[in-house]
Short mmCIF file of C-alpha atoms in Angstrom, two decimals:
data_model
loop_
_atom_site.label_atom_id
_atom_site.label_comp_id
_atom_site.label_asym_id
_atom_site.label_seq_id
_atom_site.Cartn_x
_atom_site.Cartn_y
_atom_site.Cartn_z
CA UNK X 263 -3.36 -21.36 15.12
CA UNK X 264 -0.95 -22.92 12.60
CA UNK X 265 -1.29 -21.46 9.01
CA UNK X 266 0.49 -21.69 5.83
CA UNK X 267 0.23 -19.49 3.28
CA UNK X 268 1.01 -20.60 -0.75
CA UNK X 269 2.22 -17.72 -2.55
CA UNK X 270 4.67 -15.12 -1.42
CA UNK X 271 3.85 -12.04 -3.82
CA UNK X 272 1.90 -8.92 -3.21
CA UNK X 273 -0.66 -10.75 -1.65
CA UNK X 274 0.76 -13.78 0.07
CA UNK X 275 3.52 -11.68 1.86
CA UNK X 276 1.58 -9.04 3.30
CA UNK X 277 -1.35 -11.96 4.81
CA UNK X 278 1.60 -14.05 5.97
CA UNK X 279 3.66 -11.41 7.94
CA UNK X 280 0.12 -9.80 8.72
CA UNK X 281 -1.20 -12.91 10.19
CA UNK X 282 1.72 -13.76 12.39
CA UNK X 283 1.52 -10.11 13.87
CA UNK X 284 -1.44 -11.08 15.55
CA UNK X 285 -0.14 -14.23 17.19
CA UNK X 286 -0.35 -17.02 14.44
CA UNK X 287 2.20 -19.66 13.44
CA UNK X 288 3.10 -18.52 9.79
CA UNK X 289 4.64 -20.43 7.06
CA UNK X 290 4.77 -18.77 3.39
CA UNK X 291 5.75 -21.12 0.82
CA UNK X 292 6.61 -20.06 -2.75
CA UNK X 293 8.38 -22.11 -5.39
CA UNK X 294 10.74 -19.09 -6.13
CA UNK X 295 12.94 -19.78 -3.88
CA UNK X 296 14.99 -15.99 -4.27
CA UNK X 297 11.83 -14.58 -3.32
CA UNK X 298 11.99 -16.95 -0.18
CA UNK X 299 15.46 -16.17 0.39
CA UNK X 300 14.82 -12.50 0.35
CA UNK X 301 11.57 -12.62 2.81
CA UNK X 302 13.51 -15.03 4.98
CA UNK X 303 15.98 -12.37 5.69
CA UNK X 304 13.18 -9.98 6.45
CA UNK X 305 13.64 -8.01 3.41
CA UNK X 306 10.05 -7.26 1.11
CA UNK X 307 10.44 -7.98 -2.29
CA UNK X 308 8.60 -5.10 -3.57
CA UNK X 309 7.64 -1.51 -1.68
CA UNK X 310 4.72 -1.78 0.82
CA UNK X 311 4.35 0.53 3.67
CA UNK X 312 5.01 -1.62 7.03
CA UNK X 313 5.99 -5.11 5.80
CA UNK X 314 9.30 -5.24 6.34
CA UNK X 315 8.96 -4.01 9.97
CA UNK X 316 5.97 -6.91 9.89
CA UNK X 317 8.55 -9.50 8.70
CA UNK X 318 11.57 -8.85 10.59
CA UNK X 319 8.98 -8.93 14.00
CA UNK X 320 7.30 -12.22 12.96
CA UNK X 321 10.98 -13.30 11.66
CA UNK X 322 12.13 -12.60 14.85
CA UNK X 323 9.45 -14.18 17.20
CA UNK X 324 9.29 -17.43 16.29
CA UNK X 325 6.31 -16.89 14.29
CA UNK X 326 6.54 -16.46 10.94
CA UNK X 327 9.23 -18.72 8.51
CA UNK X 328 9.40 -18.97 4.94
CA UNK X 329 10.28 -22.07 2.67
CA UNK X 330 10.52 -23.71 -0.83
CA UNK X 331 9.14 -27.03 0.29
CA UNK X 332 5.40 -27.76 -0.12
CA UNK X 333 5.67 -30.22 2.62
CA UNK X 334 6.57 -27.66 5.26
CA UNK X 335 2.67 -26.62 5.00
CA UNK X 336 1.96 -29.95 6.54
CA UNK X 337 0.65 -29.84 10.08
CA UNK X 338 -1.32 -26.26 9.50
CA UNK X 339 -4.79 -25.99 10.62
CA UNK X 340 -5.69 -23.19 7.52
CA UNK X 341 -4.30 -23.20 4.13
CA UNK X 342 -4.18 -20.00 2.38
CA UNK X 343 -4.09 -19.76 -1.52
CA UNK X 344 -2.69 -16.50 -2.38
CA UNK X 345 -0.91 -17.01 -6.11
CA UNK X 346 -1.71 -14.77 -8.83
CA UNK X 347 -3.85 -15.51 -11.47
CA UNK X 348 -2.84 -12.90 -14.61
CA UNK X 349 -4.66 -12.55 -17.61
CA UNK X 350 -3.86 -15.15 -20.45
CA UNK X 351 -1.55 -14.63 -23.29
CA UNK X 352 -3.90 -13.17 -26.04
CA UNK X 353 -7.33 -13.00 -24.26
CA UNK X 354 -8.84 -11.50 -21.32
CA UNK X 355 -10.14 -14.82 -19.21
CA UNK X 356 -7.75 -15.33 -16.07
CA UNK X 357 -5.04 -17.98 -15.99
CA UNK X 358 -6.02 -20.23 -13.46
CA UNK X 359 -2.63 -22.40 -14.10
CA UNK X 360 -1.00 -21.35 -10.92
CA UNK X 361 -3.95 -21.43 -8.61
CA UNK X 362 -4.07 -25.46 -10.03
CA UNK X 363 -0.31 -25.87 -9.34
CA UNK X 364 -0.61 -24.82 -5.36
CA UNK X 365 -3.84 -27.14 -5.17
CA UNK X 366 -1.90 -29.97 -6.99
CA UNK X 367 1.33 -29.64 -4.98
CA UNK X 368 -1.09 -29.60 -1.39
CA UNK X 369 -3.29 -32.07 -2.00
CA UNK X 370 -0.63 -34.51 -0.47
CA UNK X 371 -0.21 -32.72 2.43
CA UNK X 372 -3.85 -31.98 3.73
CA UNK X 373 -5.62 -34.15 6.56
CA UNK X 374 -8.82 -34.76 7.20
CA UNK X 375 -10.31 -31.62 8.86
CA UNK X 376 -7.86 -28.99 7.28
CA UNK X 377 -9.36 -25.86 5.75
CA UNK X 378 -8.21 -24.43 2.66
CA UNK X 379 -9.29 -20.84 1.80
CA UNK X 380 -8.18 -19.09 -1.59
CA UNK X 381 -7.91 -15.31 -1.52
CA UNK X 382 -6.94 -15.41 -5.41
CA UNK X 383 -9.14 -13.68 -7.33
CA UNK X 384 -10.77 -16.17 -9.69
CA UNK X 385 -14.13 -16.42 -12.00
CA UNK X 386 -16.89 -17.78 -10.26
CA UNK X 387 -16.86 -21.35 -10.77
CA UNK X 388 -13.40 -21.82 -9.83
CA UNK X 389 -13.67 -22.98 -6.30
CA UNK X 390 -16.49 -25.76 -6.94
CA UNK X 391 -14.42 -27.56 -9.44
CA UNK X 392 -11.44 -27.19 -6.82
CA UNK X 393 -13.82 -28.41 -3.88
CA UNK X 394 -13.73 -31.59 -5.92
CA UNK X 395 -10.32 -32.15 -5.94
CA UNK X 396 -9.76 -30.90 -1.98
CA UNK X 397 -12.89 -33.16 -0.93
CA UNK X 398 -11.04 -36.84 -1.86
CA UNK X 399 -8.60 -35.82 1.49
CA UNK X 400 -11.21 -35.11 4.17
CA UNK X 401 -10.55 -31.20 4.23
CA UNK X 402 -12.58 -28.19 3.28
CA UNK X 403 -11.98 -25.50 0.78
CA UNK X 404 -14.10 -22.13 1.43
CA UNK X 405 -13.59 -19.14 -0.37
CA UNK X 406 -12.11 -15.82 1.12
CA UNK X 407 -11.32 -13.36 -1.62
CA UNK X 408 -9.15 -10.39 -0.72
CA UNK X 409 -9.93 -6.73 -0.59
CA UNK X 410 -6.91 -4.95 -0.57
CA UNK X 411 -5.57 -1.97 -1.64
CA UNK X 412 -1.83 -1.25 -2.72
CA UNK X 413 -0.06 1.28 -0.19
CA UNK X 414 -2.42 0.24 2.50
CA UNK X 415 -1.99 -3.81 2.57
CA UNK X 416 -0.84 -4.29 5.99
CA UNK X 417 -3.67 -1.88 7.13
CA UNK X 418 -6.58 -3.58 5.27
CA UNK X 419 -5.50 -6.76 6.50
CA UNK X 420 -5.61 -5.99 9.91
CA UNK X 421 -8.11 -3.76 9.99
CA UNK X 422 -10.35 -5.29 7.45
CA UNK X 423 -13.76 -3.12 6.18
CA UNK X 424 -15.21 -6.69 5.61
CA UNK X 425 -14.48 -10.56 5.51
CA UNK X 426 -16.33 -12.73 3.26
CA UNK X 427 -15.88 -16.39 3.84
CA UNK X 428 -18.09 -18.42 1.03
CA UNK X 429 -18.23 -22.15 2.37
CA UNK X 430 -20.13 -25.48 1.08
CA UNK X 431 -23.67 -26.63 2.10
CA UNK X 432 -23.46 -28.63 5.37
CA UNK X 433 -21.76 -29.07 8.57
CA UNK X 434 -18.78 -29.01 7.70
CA UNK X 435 -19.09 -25.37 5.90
CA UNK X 436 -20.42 -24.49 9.23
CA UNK X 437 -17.37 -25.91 11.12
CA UNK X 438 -15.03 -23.91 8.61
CA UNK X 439 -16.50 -20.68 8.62
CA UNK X 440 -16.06 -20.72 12.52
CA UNK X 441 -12.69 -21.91 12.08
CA UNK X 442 -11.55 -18.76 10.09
CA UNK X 443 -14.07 -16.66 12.34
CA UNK X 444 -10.98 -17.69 15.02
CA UNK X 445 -8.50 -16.92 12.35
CA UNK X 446 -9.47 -13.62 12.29
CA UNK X 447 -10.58 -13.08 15.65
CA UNK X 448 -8.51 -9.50 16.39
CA UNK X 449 -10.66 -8.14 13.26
CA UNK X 450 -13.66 -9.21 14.50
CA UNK X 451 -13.64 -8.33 17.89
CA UNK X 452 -12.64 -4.87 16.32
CA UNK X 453 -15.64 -4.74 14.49
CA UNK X 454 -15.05 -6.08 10.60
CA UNK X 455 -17.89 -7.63 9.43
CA UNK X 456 -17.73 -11.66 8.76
CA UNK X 457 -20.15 -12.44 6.17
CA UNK X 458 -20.92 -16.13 5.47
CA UNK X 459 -22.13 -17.10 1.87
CA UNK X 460 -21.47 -19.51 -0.60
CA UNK X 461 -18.95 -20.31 -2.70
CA UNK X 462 -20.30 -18.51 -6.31
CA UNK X 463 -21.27 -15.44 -3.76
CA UNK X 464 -17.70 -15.05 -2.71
CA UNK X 465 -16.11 -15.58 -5.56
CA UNK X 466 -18.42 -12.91 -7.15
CA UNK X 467 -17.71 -10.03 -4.57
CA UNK X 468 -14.06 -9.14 -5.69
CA UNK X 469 -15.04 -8.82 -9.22
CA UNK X 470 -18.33 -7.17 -8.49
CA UNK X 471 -16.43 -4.66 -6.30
CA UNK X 472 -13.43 -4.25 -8.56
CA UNK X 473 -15.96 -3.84 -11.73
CA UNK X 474 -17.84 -1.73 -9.42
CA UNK X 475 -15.18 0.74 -8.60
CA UNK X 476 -13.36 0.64 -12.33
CA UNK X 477 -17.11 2.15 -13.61
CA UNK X 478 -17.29 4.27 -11.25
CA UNK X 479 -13.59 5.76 -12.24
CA UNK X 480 -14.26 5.70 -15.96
CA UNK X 481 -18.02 7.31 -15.32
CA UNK X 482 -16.28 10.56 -14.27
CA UNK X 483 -13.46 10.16 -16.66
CA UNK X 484 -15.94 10.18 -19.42
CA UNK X 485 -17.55 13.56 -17.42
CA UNK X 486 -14.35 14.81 -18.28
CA UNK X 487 -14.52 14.00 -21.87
CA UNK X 488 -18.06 16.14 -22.26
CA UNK X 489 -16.20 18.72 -19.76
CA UNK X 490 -12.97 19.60 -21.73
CA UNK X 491 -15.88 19.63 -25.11
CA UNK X 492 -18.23 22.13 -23.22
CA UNK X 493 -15.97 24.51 -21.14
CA UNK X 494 -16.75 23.10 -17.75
CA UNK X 495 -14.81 21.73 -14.91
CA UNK X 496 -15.16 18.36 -14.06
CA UNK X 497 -13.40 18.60 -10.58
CA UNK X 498 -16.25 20.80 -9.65
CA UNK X 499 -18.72 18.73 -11.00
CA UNK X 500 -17.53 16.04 -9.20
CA UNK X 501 -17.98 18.05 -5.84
CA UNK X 502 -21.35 18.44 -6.78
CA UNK X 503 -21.94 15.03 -7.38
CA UNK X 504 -19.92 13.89 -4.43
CA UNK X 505 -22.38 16.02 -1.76
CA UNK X 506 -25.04 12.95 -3.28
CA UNK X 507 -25.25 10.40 -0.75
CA UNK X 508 -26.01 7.65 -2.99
CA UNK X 509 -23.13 8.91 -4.96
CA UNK X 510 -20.28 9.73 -2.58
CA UNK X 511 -17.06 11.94 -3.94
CA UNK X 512 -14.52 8.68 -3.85
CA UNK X 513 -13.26 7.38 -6.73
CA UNK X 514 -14.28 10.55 -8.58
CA UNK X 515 -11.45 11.74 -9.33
CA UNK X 516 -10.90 12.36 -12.50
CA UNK X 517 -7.22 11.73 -14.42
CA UNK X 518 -5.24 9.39 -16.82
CA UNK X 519 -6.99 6.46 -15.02
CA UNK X 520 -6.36 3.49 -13.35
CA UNK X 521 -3.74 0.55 -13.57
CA UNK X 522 -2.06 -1.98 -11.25
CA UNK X 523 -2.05 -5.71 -11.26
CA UNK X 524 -5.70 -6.46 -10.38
CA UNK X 525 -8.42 -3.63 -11.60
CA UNK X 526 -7.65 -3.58 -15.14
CA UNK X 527 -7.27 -7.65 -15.71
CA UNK X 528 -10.09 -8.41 -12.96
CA UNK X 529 -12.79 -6.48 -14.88
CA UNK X 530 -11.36 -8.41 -18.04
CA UNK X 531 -11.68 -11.90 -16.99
CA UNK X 532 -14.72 -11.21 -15.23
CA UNK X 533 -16.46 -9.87 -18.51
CA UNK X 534 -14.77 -12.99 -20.25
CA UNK X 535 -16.38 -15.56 -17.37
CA UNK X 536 -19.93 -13.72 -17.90
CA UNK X 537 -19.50 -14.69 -21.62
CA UNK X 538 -18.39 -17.55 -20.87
CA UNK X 539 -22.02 -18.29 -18.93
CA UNK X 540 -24.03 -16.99 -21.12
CA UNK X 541 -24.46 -13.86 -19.78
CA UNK X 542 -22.08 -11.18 -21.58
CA UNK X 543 -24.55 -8.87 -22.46
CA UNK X 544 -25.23 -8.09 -18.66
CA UNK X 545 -21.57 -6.66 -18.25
CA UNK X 546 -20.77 -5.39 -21.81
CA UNK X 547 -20.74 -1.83 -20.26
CA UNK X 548 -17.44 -2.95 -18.73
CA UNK X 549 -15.52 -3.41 -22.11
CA UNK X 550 -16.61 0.47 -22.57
CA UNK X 551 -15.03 1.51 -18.95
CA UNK X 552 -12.26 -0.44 -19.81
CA UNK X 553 -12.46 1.37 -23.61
CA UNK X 554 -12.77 4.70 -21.38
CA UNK X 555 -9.67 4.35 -19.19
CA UNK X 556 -7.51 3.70 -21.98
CA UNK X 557 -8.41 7.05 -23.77
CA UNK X 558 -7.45 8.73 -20.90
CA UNK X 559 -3.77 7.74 -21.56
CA UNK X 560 -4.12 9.15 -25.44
CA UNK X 561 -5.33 12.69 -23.61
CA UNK X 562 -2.78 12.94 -21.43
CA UNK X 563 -0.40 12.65 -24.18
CA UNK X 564 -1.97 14.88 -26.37
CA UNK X 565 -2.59 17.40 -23.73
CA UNK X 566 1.16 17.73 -23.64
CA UNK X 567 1.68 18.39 -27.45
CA UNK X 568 -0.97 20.59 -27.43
CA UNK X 569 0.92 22.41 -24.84
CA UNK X 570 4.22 22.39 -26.35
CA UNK X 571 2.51 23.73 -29.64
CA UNK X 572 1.97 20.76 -31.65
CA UNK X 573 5.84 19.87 -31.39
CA UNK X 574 7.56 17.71 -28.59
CA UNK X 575 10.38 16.10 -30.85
CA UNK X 576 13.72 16.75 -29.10
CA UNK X 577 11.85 18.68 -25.60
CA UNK X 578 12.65 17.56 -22.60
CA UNK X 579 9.52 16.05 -20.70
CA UNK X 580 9.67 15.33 -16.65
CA UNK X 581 7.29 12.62 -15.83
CA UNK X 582 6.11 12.98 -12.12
CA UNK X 583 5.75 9.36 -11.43
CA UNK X 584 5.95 5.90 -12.20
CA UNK X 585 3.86 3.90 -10.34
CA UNK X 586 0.22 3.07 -11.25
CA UNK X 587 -0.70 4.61 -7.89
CA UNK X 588 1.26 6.38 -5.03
CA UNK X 589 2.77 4.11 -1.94
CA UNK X 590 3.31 1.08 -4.56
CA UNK X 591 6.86 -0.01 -6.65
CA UNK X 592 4.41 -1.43 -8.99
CA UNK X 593 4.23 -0.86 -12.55
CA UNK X 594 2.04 -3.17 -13.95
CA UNK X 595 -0.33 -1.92 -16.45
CA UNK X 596 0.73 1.67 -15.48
CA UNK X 597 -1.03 4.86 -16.69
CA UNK X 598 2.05 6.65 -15.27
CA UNK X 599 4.98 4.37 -17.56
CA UNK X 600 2.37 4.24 -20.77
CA UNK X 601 2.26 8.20 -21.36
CA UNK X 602 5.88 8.22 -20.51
CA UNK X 603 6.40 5.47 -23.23
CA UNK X 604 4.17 7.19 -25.68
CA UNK X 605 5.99 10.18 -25.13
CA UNK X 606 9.20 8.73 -26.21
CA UNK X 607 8.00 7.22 -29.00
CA UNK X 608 6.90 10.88 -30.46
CA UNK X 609 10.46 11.11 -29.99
CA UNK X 610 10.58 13.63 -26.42
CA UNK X 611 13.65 13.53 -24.51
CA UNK X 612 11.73 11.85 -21.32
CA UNK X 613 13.41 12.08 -17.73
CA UNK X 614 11.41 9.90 -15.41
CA UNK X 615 11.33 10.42 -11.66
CA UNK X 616 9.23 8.16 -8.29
CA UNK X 617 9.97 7.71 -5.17
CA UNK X 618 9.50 3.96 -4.84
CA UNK X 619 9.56 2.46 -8.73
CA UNK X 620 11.88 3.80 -10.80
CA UNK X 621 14.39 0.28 -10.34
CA UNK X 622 11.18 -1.63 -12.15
CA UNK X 623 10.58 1.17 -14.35
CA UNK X 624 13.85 1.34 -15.67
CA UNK X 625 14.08 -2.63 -16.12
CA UNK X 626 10.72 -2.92 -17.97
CA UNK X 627 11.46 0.16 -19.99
CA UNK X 628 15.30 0.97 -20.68
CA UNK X 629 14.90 3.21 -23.36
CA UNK X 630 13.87 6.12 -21.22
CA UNK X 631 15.85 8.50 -19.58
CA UNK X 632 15.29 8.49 -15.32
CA UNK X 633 16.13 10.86 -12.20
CA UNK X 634 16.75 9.65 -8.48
CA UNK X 635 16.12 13.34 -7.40
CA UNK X 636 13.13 14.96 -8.24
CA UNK X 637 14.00 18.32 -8.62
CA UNK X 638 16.90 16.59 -11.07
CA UNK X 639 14.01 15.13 -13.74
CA UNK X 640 12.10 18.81 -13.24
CA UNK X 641 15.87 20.75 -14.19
CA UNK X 642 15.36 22.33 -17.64
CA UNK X 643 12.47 20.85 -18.41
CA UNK X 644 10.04 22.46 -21.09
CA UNK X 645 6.74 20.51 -19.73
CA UNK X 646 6.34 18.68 -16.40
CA UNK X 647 3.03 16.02 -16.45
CA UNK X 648 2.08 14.79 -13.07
CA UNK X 649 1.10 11.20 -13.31
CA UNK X 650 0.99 9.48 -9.89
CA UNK X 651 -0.31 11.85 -7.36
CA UNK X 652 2.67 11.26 -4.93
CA UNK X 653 2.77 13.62 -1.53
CA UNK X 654 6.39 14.78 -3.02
CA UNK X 655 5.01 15.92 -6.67
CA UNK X 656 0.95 17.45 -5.64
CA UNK X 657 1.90 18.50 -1.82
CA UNK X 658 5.54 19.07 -1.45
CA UNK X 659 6.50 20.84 -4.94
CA UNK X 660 5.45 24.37 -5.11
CA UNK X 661 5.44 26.28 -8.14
CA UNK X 662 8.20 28.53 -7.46
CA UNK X 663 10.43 25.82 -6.13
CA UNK X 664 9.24 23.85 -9.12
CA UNK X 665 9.39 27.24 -11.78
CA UNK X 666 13.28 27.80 -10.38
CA UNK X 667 14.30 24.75 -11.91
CA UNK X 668 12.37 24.19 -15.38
CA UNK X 669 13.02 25.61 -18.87
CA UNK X 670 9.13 26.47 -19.28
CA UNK X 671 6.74 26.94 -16.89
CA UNK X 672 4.25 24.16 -18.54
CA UNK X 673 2.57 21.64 -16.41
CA UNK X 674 -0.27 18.66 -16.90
CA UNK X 675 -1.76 17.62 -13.86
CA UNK X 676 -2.72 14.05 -15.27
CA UNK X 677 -4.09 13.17 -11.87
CA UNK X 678 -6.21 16.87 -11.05
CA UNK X 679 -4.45 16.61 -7.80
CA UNK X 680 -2.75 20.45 -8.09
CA UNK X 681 -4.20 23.95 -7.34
CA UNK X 682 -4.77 25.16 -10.17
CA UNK X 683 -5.03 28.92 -9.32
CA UNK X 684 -1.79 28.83 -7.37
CA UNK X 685 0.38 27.59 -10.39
CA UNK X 686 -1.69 30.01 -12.68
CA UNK X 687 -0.81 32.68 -10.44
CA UNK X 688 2.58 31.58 -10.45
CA UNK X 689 2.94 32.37 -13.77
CA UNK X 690 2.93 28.44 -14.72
CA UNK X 691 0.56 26.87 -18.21
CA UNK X 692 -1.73 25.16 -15.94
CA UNK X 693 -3.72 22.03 -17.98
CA UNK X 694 -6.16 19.69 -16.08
CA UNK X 695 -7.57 16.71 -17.42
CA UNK X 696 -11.39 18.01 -17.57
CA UNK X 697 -10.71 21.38 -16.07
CA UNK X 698 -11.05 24.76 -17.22
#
């Protein structure tokens, strides 16, 4: 099946290379046309586990190509909107610019029986006033919002737990869903669910799931809170909770939070579309999860004066991590770069390390100090915070490989991810967010 795909970032380049790997005929298009020059040589733009070997196959075979030019989508059966839609300048409602731009710049290119599905994540609403415009040229526009995680893109779009496809009334929503049924035939075959709804439904899931799994996070965050107050240990508690079947132990894990390019603006703009409907007071818990996973930066930050003894002006910190989760370059809206930042700013000497960010860290944040090597941020260090729970910082580093190198054996496990008993018994300061 021919395909294009509009929007080459996180997204867009993972379905694109993803989708010829399983025998499609790919075209990304992007208007930044370094980013096109860079994919076109089979080289990923950012740091995602399996795209560039991805690429450089469907680069290779014929399959997948890359371009500039809006008109090279012409001819494709499926249309895939993948461009971002941040949160706007001084509010929290989505910026639905871009998303208007690709539709805008296709419309003159679509024939009468082409499908166009967005995978943006947008507030409901969005695709009905976009099925207008889409309509006038004889194709369809259906709704297939992504559900993929950072680190494991190429796997969830293979291997998908789920595909929603939200299409109009009629026949020729029926026509389209079976249409990307066939797009997706390896998944399905393999077992992923395809689930057929409307438009509004679709657009719903990814910021129901997203708000979903941000509560969730911030729930046992704030367990931590009444932990730390009344001498318990959250990381236990959340074993005990966990063994609940309704509950489940994912996504309690307690630590500075989360970050990224999607959680923390998605359960934004979808508390600002609510409000925007009338309904705001059904989701005005989420402006206290968001309220929540903030905090947990300020105690992560504090836990480390605290542990310095009320002093960290001239100490040298190491900051484990810089990444708002492990497996990712990205920094957006990072827990990890924020207590770093803060840290700074009470005027530490900071020395950050990560495997796979530290050329965006360092270009978003010049003023702090930064290690290639690991075990050069930990040298001489008089407090080491973990705060992305990379294999090389809470499986790799032991604490006597770890207490060879630093000037005091003090450590903050912002992520919980650490035995505590072993670097106790290693004669290291051992502080967990929520634990004894």
């Amino acid at each position: 099946m021919r395909m294009s795909v509009i929007g080459c970032g996180y997204l867009g380049a993972v379905h694109a290379a993803a989708m010829a790997s399983i025998g499609h005929d790919v075209v990304g298009i992007d208007v930044d046309e370094h980013k096109v020059a860079v994919l076109s040589d089979g080289t990923a733009p950012f740091f995602e586990p399996r795209l560039e070997e991805l690429l450089r196959e469907g680069l290779s075979s014929g399959r997948l190509r890359f371009s500039s030019d809006m008109a090279e989508a012409s001819g494709s059966d499926v249309h895939f909107l993948a461009v971002g839609t941040p949160q706007v300048a001084g509010g929290h409602a989505a910026d639905l610019r871009f998303v208007d731009a690709a539709v805008g710049s296709l419309l003159p290119h679509l024939r009468r029986g082409d499908v166009v599905a967005g995978k943006s994540t947008v507030p409901v609403g969005t695709a009905e006033r976009l099925a207008a415009r889409v309509d006038e040229t004889g194709a369809t526009l259906v709704w297939n919002p992504e559900f993929l995680r950072e680190g494991w893109a190429v796997h969830d779009t293979l291997t998908p737990d789920r595909l929603v496809v939200g299409v109009p009334d009629g026949a020729e929503g029926v026509r389209a869903a079976t249409l990307l049924r066939e797009a997706y035939a390896s998944a399905v075959t393999a077992g992923s669910p395809f689930l057929v709804t409307d438009l509004a439904t679709a657009e719903l899931v990814k910021g129901a799931a997203n708000a979903f799994l941000a509560t969730k996070i911030s729930f046992i965050n704030a367990m931590a809170e009444i932990a730390e107050a009344a001498g318990a240990d959250v990381a236990l508690l959340a074993d005990a909770l966990g063994h609940d079947t309704r509950i489940g132990r994912r996504y309690l894990g307690s630590g500075i939070g989360f970050g990224g390019g999607c959680l923390p603006k998605d359960i934004r703009a979808f508390t600002a579309r609510a409000e925007e409907l009338g309904r705001g007071e059904a989701v005005g818990f989420l402006r206290e999860v968001d309220a929540i996973n903030l905090r947990r930066r300020d105690r992560a930050v504090q836990m480390v004066v605290d542990a310095l003894g009320g002093l960290v002006f001239g100490r040298r910190v190491a900051v484990l991590g810089a990444a708002f989760k492990p497996f990712s370059d990205d920094i957006r809206d990072s827990p990890a770069l924020d207590v770093a930042v803060r840290l700074r700013g009470l005027g530490a000497n900071v020395v950050v390390t990560d495997p796979a960010a530290l050329a965006n860290a360092a270009a978003a944040h010049p003023q702090l100090g930064y290690a290639a090597e690991r075990d050069d941020a930990l040298r001489d260090a008089d407090a080491v915070v973990i705060v992305t729970e990379w294999d090389e910082y809470r499986r790799d580093l032991t604490p006597e490989h770890a207490g060879s190198l630093v000037a005091g054996r003090v450590i903050i496990d912002g992520r919980n991810c650490l035995d505590a008993d072993l670097w106790r018994a290693a004669g290291w300061s051992y502080h967990g967010m929520g634990r004894r």
